[in-house]
Amino acid sequence: MPKRTKFRRPQKGRMQAMASRGTTIAFGDFAIKAQETGRVTSRQIEAARIAMTRRMKRVGKVWIRVFPDKAITKKPAETRMGGGKGSPEYWVAVCEAGRILFEVGGGVPQSLAQEAMALAMSKLPIKTKFIVRPDYVAPEGPIRL
Amino acid sequence: MDAISLKATPRTAGKGAARAARRNQEVPCVLYGAGVTDNVLFQVPELALRPLIYTAEKHVAEIDVDGKTYNAILKTVTMHPVTDRPYHADFLALKRGEKVKMTVPLHFIGQAPATRTGLVLATSRHDVEIEVLPRHIPGFIEVSLEGLKGTEDAIRVANLTLPEGVEVLTGSDEIVVAVIPPRTQADLETVESGDQGHPPAPETEAEESGEEG
């Protein structure tokens, strides 16, 4: 989440149907791409990252391409309407369809990346898919895991 | 480097024609560059374009539009953000004796001795920008990993062995591939205990200036 924001309670906003930026792999060889628009919370991003890193153990590198910069407010339970907007409860990243969420690279074999990313995808609240860089070439020689 | 032949159909400009092409499993394309005064608009079957997109080699395309043949390279291809199908392609026409700027993929050859000792390779660049005459266009540039033995070893753009007639435009100091240490046990333990708590509300600019009530 951000260290400092302009306002404590942002407005709800409307989500776009499709992403126009951040839709191609920029750093790694494999990625998770959003297939529908939705909000991903900071906890879900962290859970997905942990699941992926735990499966890959010592190999590879993970890039997180989304940042939870939107605070979501909530009024306390059993509170009557009025009295102003609730307090920030959690943070989300608004992810449009087509947006790259995570990338993996650094010599990870495709099979391992796919397994790790499947674990990460199960932690996310939106439909996603696994993609490979179009010009990906598998590295030569045996891979130490 | 092999040339790939494309049988293209001319198309009219505008989104209506482009959408009609996409409905017929074809990709709207444009060709411009050396020796081409007006942009040439055409469409090619999506399947015919695949060998140019999903490849780790640069190819020259011989595009036949209405009986006229152009030699060109695939400059950029726009993919649909969600379906990842080719949406539009730009071709850059080549002219004999005229240099062309383009990106060429890097192929990593061999196995780095560093990886045998458990170290990890971090690849920073998958391609480099070059300037070259059409007859010298390489399919790819080979990068030998044999010299990477320990941590802090790296291959920079300046260390690349270039084919004949190729001039690199990418900064010579840029790192192509480097050796980094693997995650330690302490790193893995940190991963397990990732921050799961509720984040605190941050300071706001508005509070400082007294704007927000």
Short mmCIF file of C-alpha atoms in Angstrom, two decimals:
data_model
loop_
_atom_site.label_atom_id
_atom_site.label_comp_id
_atom_site.label_asym_id
_atom_site.label_seq_id
_atom_site.Cartn_x
_atom_site.Cartn_y
_atom_site.Cartn_z
CA MET A 1 0.00 0.00 0.00
CA PRO A 2 1.17 3.58 -0.53
CA LYS A 3 3.13 5.38 2.18
CA ARG A 4 1.28 8.65 1.65
CA THR A 5 -1.87 9.48 -0.31
CA LYS A 6 -3.53 12.71 -1.36
CA PHE A 7 -6.84 11.82 0.32
CA ARG A 8 -7.61 9.22 2.97
CA ARG A 9 -10.93 8.03 1.49
CA PRO A 10 -10.95 7.78 -2.32
CA GLN A 11 -14.19 7.62 -4.28
CA LYS A 12 -15.48 4.30 -5.57
CA GLY A 13 -14.78 4.97 -9.26
CA ARG A 14 -15.78 2.87 -12.27
CA MET A 15 -13.58 0.13 -13.67
CA GLN A 16 -12.63 -0.02 -17.35
CA ALA A 17 -13.52 -3.07 -19.45
CA MET A 18 -10.03 -3.64 -20.78
CA ALA A 19 -6.50 -2.56 -19.92
CA SER A 20 -4.63 -0.42 -22.40
CA ARG A 21 -1.29 -0.45 -20.59
CA GLY A 22 0.67 -3.16 -18.83
CA THR A 23 -0.67 -5.86 -21.13
CA THR A 24 2.61 -7.36 -22.34
CA ILE A 25 5.40 -9.23 -20.57
CA ALA A 26 8.17 -6.74 -19.77
CA PHE A 27 10.66 -8.46 -17.45
CA GLY A 28 10.33 -12.23 -17.22
CA ASP A 29 9.46 -15.16 -19.45
CA PHE A 30 6.06 -16.15 -18.04
CA ALA A 31 3.15 -14.18 -16.63
CA ILE A 32 -0.31 -14.24 -15.13
CA LYS A 33 -2.77 -12.14 -17.14
CA ALA A 34 -6.17 -10.98 -15.92
CA GLN A 35 -9.07 -12.18 -18.06
CA GLU A 36 -11.72 -10.08 -16.35
CA THR A 37 -11.81 -6.75 -14.59
CA GLY A 38 -11.88 -6.66 -10.82
CA ARG A 39 -10.27 -5.61 -7.59
CA VAL A 40 -7.37 -7.58 -6.13
CA THR A 41 -6.63 -6.86 -2.48
CA SER A 42 -3.15 -6.38 -1.05
CA ARG A 43 -3.61 -9.60 0.93
CA GLN A 44 -4.48 -11.59 -2.20
CA ILE A 45 -1.42 -10.19 -4.02
CA GLU A 46 0.78 -11.13 -1.09
CA ALA A 47 -0.77 -14.61 -0.80
CA ALA A 48 -0.22 -15.22 -4.52
CA ARG A 49 3.40 -14.05 -4.29
CA ILE A 50 4.08 -16.31 -1.31
CA ALA A 51 2.47 -19.32 -3.01
CA MET A 52 4.58 -18.78 -6.11
CA THR A 53 7.88 -18.17 -4.32
CA ARG A 54 7.32 -21.14 -2.01
CA ARG A 55 6.85 -23.48 -5.00
CA MET A 56 9.88 -22.12 -6.89
CA LYS A 57 12.11 -22.25 -3.78
CA ARG A 58 15.54 -20.93 -4.69
CA VAL A 59 15.25 -20.41 -8.44
CA GLY A 60 13.85 -17.59 -10.49
CA LYS A 61 12.63 -14.10 -9.86
CA VAL A 62 9.11 -12.77 -9.39
CA TRP A 63 7.88 -9.36 -10.54
CA ILE A 64 4.59 -7.91 -9.26
CA ARG A 65 3.10 -5.64 -11.94
CA VAL A 66 0.13 -4.29 -9.96
CA PHE A 67 0.10 -2.10 -6.87
CA PRO A 68 -2.74 -1.80 -4.36
CA ASP A 69 -3.07 1.99 -4.30
CA LYS A 70 -6.82 2.33 -3.70
CA ALA A 71 -8.16 2.37 -0.14
CA ILE A 72 -11.57 0.77 0.37
CA THR A 73 -13.60 2.13 3.25
CA LYS A 74 -16.18 0.35 5.38
CA LYS A 75 -18.61 1.54 8.00
CA PRO A 76 -18.58 -0.35 11.30
CA ALA A 77 -21.19 -3.10 11.85
CA GLU A 78 -24.59 -2.14 13.21
CA THR A 79 -24.10 1.54 12.40
CA ARG A 80 -26.98 3.69 11.15
CA MET A 81 -26.61 5.43 7.83
CA GLY A 82 -25.10 8.92 7.80
CA GLY A 83 -22.32 10.23 9.91
CA GLY A 84 -19.90 10.42 7.06
CA LYS A 85 -17.83 7.95 5.10
CA GLY A 86 -16.35 4.95 6.88
CA SER A 87 -12.68 4.45 7.63
CA PRO A 88 -10.20 2.75 5.25
CA GLU A 89 -10.38 -1.00 5.78
CA TYR A 90 -8.12 -2.52 3.15
CA TRP A 91 -6.22 -1.76 -0.07
CA VAL A 92 -6.90 -2.96 -3.58
CA ALA A 93 -5.34 -2.85 -7.03
CA VAL A 94 -7.93 -2.25 -9.75
CA CYS A 95 -7.01 -4.79 -12.44
CA GLU A 96 -8.59 -4.46 -15.86
CA ALA A 97 -8.95 -7.45 -18.19
CA GLY A 98 -5.69 -7.98 -20.05
CA ARG A 99 -3.48 -6.60 -17.30
CA ILE A 100 -0.32 -8.54 -16.41
CA LEU A 101 -0.41 -9.22 -12.67
CA PHE A 102 2.76 -11.22 -12.02
CA GLU A 103 5.81 -12.16 -14.05
CA VAL A 104 8.35 -14.92 -13.45
CA GLY A 105 11.76 -15.27 -15.05
CA GLY A 106 15.42 -15.80 -14.31
CA GLY A 107 15.88 -19.29 -15.71
CA VAL A 108 12.77 -20.96 -14.28
CA PRO A 109 11.69 -23.89 -16.49
CA GLN A 110 8.25 -23.49 -18.02
CA SER A 111 6.77 -26.51 -16.21
CA LEU A 112 7.81 -25.15 -12.80
CA ALA A 113 6.63 -21.63 -13.63
CA GLN A 114 3.28 -23.02 -14.73
CA GLU A 115 2.89 -25.03 -11.51
CA ALA A 116 3.86 -22.07 -9.33
CA MET A 117 1.60 -19.69 -11.18
CA ALA A 118 -1.34 -22.09 -10.97
CA LEU A 119 -0.98 -21.93 -7.18
CA ALA A 120 -0.87 -18.13 -7.36
CA MET A 121 -3.89 -17.97 -9.68
CA SER A 122 -5.95 -19.92 -7.16
CA LYS A 123 -5.36 -17.11 -4.64
CA LEU A 124 -6.78 -14.44 -6.93
CA PRO A 125 -10.44 -13.36 -7.08
CA ILE A 126 -10.55 -12.83 -10.86
CA LYS A 127 -10.25 -15.14 -13.84
CA THR A 128 -6.63 -15.26 -15.04
CA LYS A 129 -4.47 -17.17 -17.52
CA PHE A 130 -0.84 -18.25 -17.82
CA ILE A 131 1.06 -16.73 -20.75
CA VAL A 132 4.55 -17.15 -22.22
CA ARG A 133 6.68 -14.48 -23.91
CA PRO A 134 6.15 -14.96 -27.69
CA ASP A 135 9.91 -15.19 -28.38
CA TYR A 136 10.70 -17.44 -25.40
CA VAL A 137 13.42 -20.04 -25.94
CA ALA A 138 14.00 -22.70 -23.27
CA PRO A 139 17.52 -22.46 -21.84
CA GLU A 140 20.10 -25.10 -22.74
CA GLY A 141 21.39 -27.77 -20.40
CA PRO A 142 20.06 -29.30 -17.21
CA ILE A 143 18.42 -26.98 -14.72
CA ARG A 144 19.34 -27.16 -11.05
CA LEU A 145 16.34 -26.89 -8.77
CA MET B 1 18.02 -16.03 -41.85
CA ASP B 2 15.04 -17.34 -43.80
CA ALA B 3 12.54 -15.21 -45.66
CA ILE B 4 8.85 -15.89 -45.09
CA SER B 5 6.41 -15.33 -47.94
CA LEU B 6 3.09 -13.68 -47.22
CA LYS B 7 0.21 -13.54 -49.66
CA ALA B 8 -1.61 -10.31 -48.79
CA THR B 9 -4.91 -8.78 -49.87
CA PRO B 10 -5.22 -5.00 -50.20
CA ARG B 11 -7.67 -3.33 -47.82
CA THR B 12 -9.19 0.11 -47.44
CA ALA B 13 -8.35 2.39 -44.53
CA GLY B 14 -10.63 2.73 -41.52
CA LYS B 15 -11.90 0.74 -38.59
CA GLY B 16 -14.79 -0.80 -40.52
CA ALA B 17 -12.44 -2.53 -42.97
CA ALA B 18 -10.07 -3.48 -40.16
CA ARG B 19 -12.88 -5.05 -38.13
CA ALA B 20 -14.17 -6.88 -41.19
CA ALA B 21 -10.68 -8.33 -41.69
CA ARG B 22 -10.52 -9.49 -38.06
CA ARG B 23 -13.93 -11.18 -38.40
CA ASN B 24 -12.45 -13.21 -41.29
CA GLN B 25 -9.48 -14.35 -39.17
CA GLU B 26 -7.21 -11.89 -40.96
CA VAL B 27 -4.94 -9.22 -39.50
CA PRO B 28 -4.97 -5.64 -40.81
CA CYS B 29 -1.42 -4.54 -41.64
CA VAL B 30 0.41 -1.47 -42.90
CA LEU B 31 3.71 -1.26 -44.75
CA TYR B 32 5.92 1.82 -44.86
CA GLY B 33 9.61 2.64 -45.04
CA ALA B 34 12.36 2.96 -47.61
CA GLY B 35 11.14 3.14 -51.20
CA VAL B 36 7.46 3.25 -50.25
CA THR B 37 5.96 6.71 -50.82
CA ASP B 38 2.39 6.01 -49.68
CA ASN B 39 1.60 3.56 -46.90
CA VAL B 40 0.46 0.20 -48.27
CA LEU B 41 -2.60 -1.15 -46.46
CA PHE B 42 -3.26 -4.85 -46.63
CA GLN B 43 -4.48 -7.81 -44.64
CA VAL B 44 -2.95 -11.25 -44.17
CA PRO B 45 -4.40 -14.44 -42.67
CA GLU B 46 -3.68 -14.69 -38.96
CA LEU B 47 -2.15 -18.15 -39.37
CA ALA B 48 0.28 -16.89 -42.01
CA LEU B 49 1.51 -14.19 -39.63
CA ARG B 50 2.20 -16.60 -36.76
CA PRO B 51 5.70 -17.70 -37.89
CA LEU B 52 6.76 -14.05 -37.77
CA ILE B 53 5.33 -13.35 -34.31
CA TYR B 54 5.82 -16.53 -32.28
CA THR B 55 9.49 -16.98 -33.00
CA ALA B 56 12.80 -16.28 -31.36
CA GLU B 57 14.35 -15.29 -34.70
CA LYS B 58 14.04 -12.23 -36.89
CA HIS B 59 12.75 -12.99 -40.37
CA VAL B 60 12.44 -10.96 -43.54
CA ALA B 61 8.94 -11.13 -44.98
CA GLU B 62 8.33 -11.18 -48.73
CA ILE B 63 4.91 -9.61 -48.95
CA ASP B 64 2.99 -10.02 -52.18
CA VAL B 65 0.30 -7.32 -52.39
CA ASP B 66 -1.69 -7.38 -55.61
CA GLY B 67 1.21 -8.79 -57.64
CA LYS B 68 3.82 -6.39 -56.25
CA THR B 69 6.41 -7.87 -53.87
CA TYR B 70 7.94 -5.96 -50.97
CA ASN B 71 10.77 -7.09 -48.70
CA ALA B 72 10.05 -6.00 -45.16
CA ILE B 73 10.57 -6.80 -41.50
CA LEU B 74 7.85 -7.01 -38.89
CA LYS B 75 8.32 -3.76 -36.96
CA THR B 76 5.60 -3.99 -34.34
CA VAL B 77 2.60 -6.15 -33.76
CA THR B 78 -0.29 -5.06 -31.56
CA MET B 79 -1.94 -7.91 -29.71
CA HIS B 80 -5.45 -7.91 -28.29
CA PRO B 81 -5.00 -7.27 -24.55
CA VAL B 82 -7.27 -10.11 -23.42
CA THR B 83 -7.23 -12.76 -26.14
CA ASP B 84 -3.58 -12.16 -27.17
CA ARG B 85 -4.52 -12.54 -30.84
CA PRO B 86 -2.71 -10.30 -33.34
CA TYR B 87 -4.72 -7.10 -33.74
CA HIS B 88 -2.60 -5.10 -36.15
CA ALA B 89 0.89 -5.37 -37.63
CA ASP B 90 3.36 -2.77 -38.90
CA PHE B 91 5.90 -3.79 -41.53
CA LEU B 92 9.02 -1.75 -42.34
CA ALA B 93 10.03 -1.91 -46.00
CA LEU B 94 13.69 -2.61 -46.77
CA LYS B 95 15.72 -1.06 -49.55
CA ARG B 96 19.02 -2.41 -50.83
CA GLY B 97 21.96 -0.33 -49.53
CA GLU B 98 19.88 1.59 -46.97
CA LYS B 99 20.51 0.87 -43.29
CA VAL B 100 17.58 -0.09 -41.10
CA LYS B 101 17.08 0.18 -37.33
CA MET B 102 15.54 -2.88 -35.72
CA THR B 103 15.57 -5.07 -32.64
CA VAL B 104 17.11 -8.53 -32.80
CA PRO B 105 16.57 -11.28 -30.20
CA LEU B 106 19.44 -12.67 -28.17
CA HIS B 107 20.06 -16.41 -27.97
CA PHE B 108 21.85 -17.67 -24.88
CA ILE B 109 24.24 -20.46 -25.84
CA GLY B 110 25.74 -23.05 -23.50
CA GLN B 111 25.45 -23.37 -19.77
CA ALA B 112 27.02 -20.89 -17.36
CA PRO B 113 29.51 -22.56 -14.97
CA ALA B 114 27.94 -20.42 -12.22
CA THR B 115 24.64 -22.30 -12.46
CA ARG B 116 26.45 -25.59 -11.68
CA THR B 117 27.38 -24.16 -8.28
CA GLY B 118 23.82 -23.16 -7.49
CA LEU B 119 23.98 -19.50 -8.56
CA VAL B 120 21.17 -17.95 -10.60
CA LEU B 121 21.26 -16.14 -13.94
CA ALA B 122 19.27 -12.91 -14.14
CA THR B 123 18.52 -11.96 -17.73
CA SER B 124 17.93 -8.25 -18.16
CA ARG B 125 17.64 -8.02 -21.93
CA HIS B 126 16.08 -10.42 -24.39
CA ASP B 127 16.88 -8.27 -27.45
CA VAL B 128 19.08 -5.38 -28.59
CA GLU B 129 18.51 -2.55 -31.02
CA ILE B 130 20.80 -2.60 -34.04
CA GLU B 131 21.41 -0.70 -37.26
CA VAL B 132 22.25 -2.87 -40.22
CA LEU B 133 22.11 -3.15 -44.00
CA PRO B 134 19.26 -5.41 -45.22
CA ARG B 135 21.70 -8.03 -46.59
CA HIS B 136 23.38 -8.34 -43.15
CA ILE B 137 20.21 -8.67 -41.02
CA PRO B 138 20.90 -11.44 -38.48
CA GLY B 139 18.17 -13.81 -37.33
CA PHE B 140 19.49 -13.53 -33.78
CA ILE B 141 22.67 -12.67 -31.88
CA GLU B 142 24.36 -15.44 -29.92
CA VAL B 143 25.48 -14.81 -26.33
CA SER B 144 27.83 -17.40 -24.87
CA LEU B 145 27.27 -17.99 -21.16
CA GLU B 146 30.58 -19.86 -20.70
CA GLY B 147 32.31 -16.84 -19.10
CA LEU B 148 29.87 -16.50 -16.21
CA LYS B 149 31.65 -18.23 -13.33
CA GLY B 150 30.85 -16.41 -10.09
CA THR B 151 28.68 -13.73 -8.52
CA GLU B 152 29.08 -10.25 -9.95
CA ASP B 153 30.04 -11.71 -13.34
CA ALA B 154 27.92 -10.13 -16.06
CA ILE B 155 27.70 -9.85 -19.83
CA ARG B 156 27.10 -6.31 -21.06
CA VAL B 157 26.01 -5.11 -24.48
CA ALA B 158 29.62 -4.12 -25.17
CA ASN B 159 30.72 -7.77 -24.66
CA LEU B 160 28.43 -9.16 -27.38
CA THR B 161 30.02 -10.81 -30.40
CA LEU B 162 28.32 -9.14 -33.32
CA PRO B 163 27.86 -10.60 -36.80
CA GLU B 164 29.37 -8.80 -39.80
CA GLY B 165 27.97 -5.35 -40.58
CA VAL B 166 25.91 -5.01 -37.39
CA GLU B 167 26.11 -1.86 -35.28
CA VAL B 168 24.47 -1.90 -31.84
CA LEU B 169 22.43 1.14 -30.80
CA THR B 170 21.55 -0.08 -27.29
CA GLY B 171 23.77 1.45 -24.60
CA SER B 172 27.06 -0.47 -24.36
CA ASP B 173 26.98 -0.40 -20.52
CA GLU B 174 23.60 -2.12 -20.28
CA ILE B 175 23.68 -5.53 -18.64
CA VAL B 176 22.37 -8.43 -20.73
CA VAL B 177 22.74 -11.23 -18.21
CA ALA B 178 24.25 -11.29 -14.73
CA VAL B 179 24.92 -13.87 -12.05
CA ILE B 180 23.07 -13.34 -8.78
CA PRO B 181 23.07 -15.38 -5.57
CA PRO B 182 20.07 -17.68 -5.03
CA ARG B 183 17.50 -17.07 -2.30
CA THR B 184 18.95 -17.97 1.10
CA GLN B 185 17.16 -19.90 3.82
CA ALA B 186 16.57 -16.57 5.60
CA ASP B 187 14.93 -15.15 2.43
CA LEU B 188 12.66 -18.19 2.19
CA GLU B 189 11.65 -17.78 5.85
CA THR B 190 10.84 -14.12 5.17
CA VAL B 191 8.66 -15.23 2.25
CA GLU B 192 6.70 -17.55 4.55
CA SER B 193 6.06 -14.77 7.08
CA GLY B 194 4.80 -12.20 4.58
CA ASP B 195 2.90 -9.23 6.00
CA GLN B 196 -0.74 -10.36 6.27
CA GLY B 197 -2.08 -7.75 8.69
CA HIS B 198 -4.39 -4.85 7.95
CA PRO B 199 -2.41 -1.95 6.53
CA PRO B 200 -2.55 1.27 8.51
CA ALA B 201 -4.14 4.33 6.96
CA PRO B 202 -1.36 6.46 5.56
CA GLU B 203 -0.69 10.11 6.04
CA THR B 204 -2.46 12.30 3.50
CA GLU B 205 -1.47 15.50 1.79
CA ALA B 206 -4.94 16.86 2.46
CA GLU B 207 -4.58 16.43 6.24
CA GLU B 208 -1.35 18.39 6.14
CA SER B 209 -2.97 21.28 4.30
CA GLY B 210 -6.29 20.95 6.22
CA GLU B 211 -8.45 20.44 3.06
CA GLU B 212 -10.20 17.18 4.00
CA GLY B 213 -12.80 17.28 6.77
#
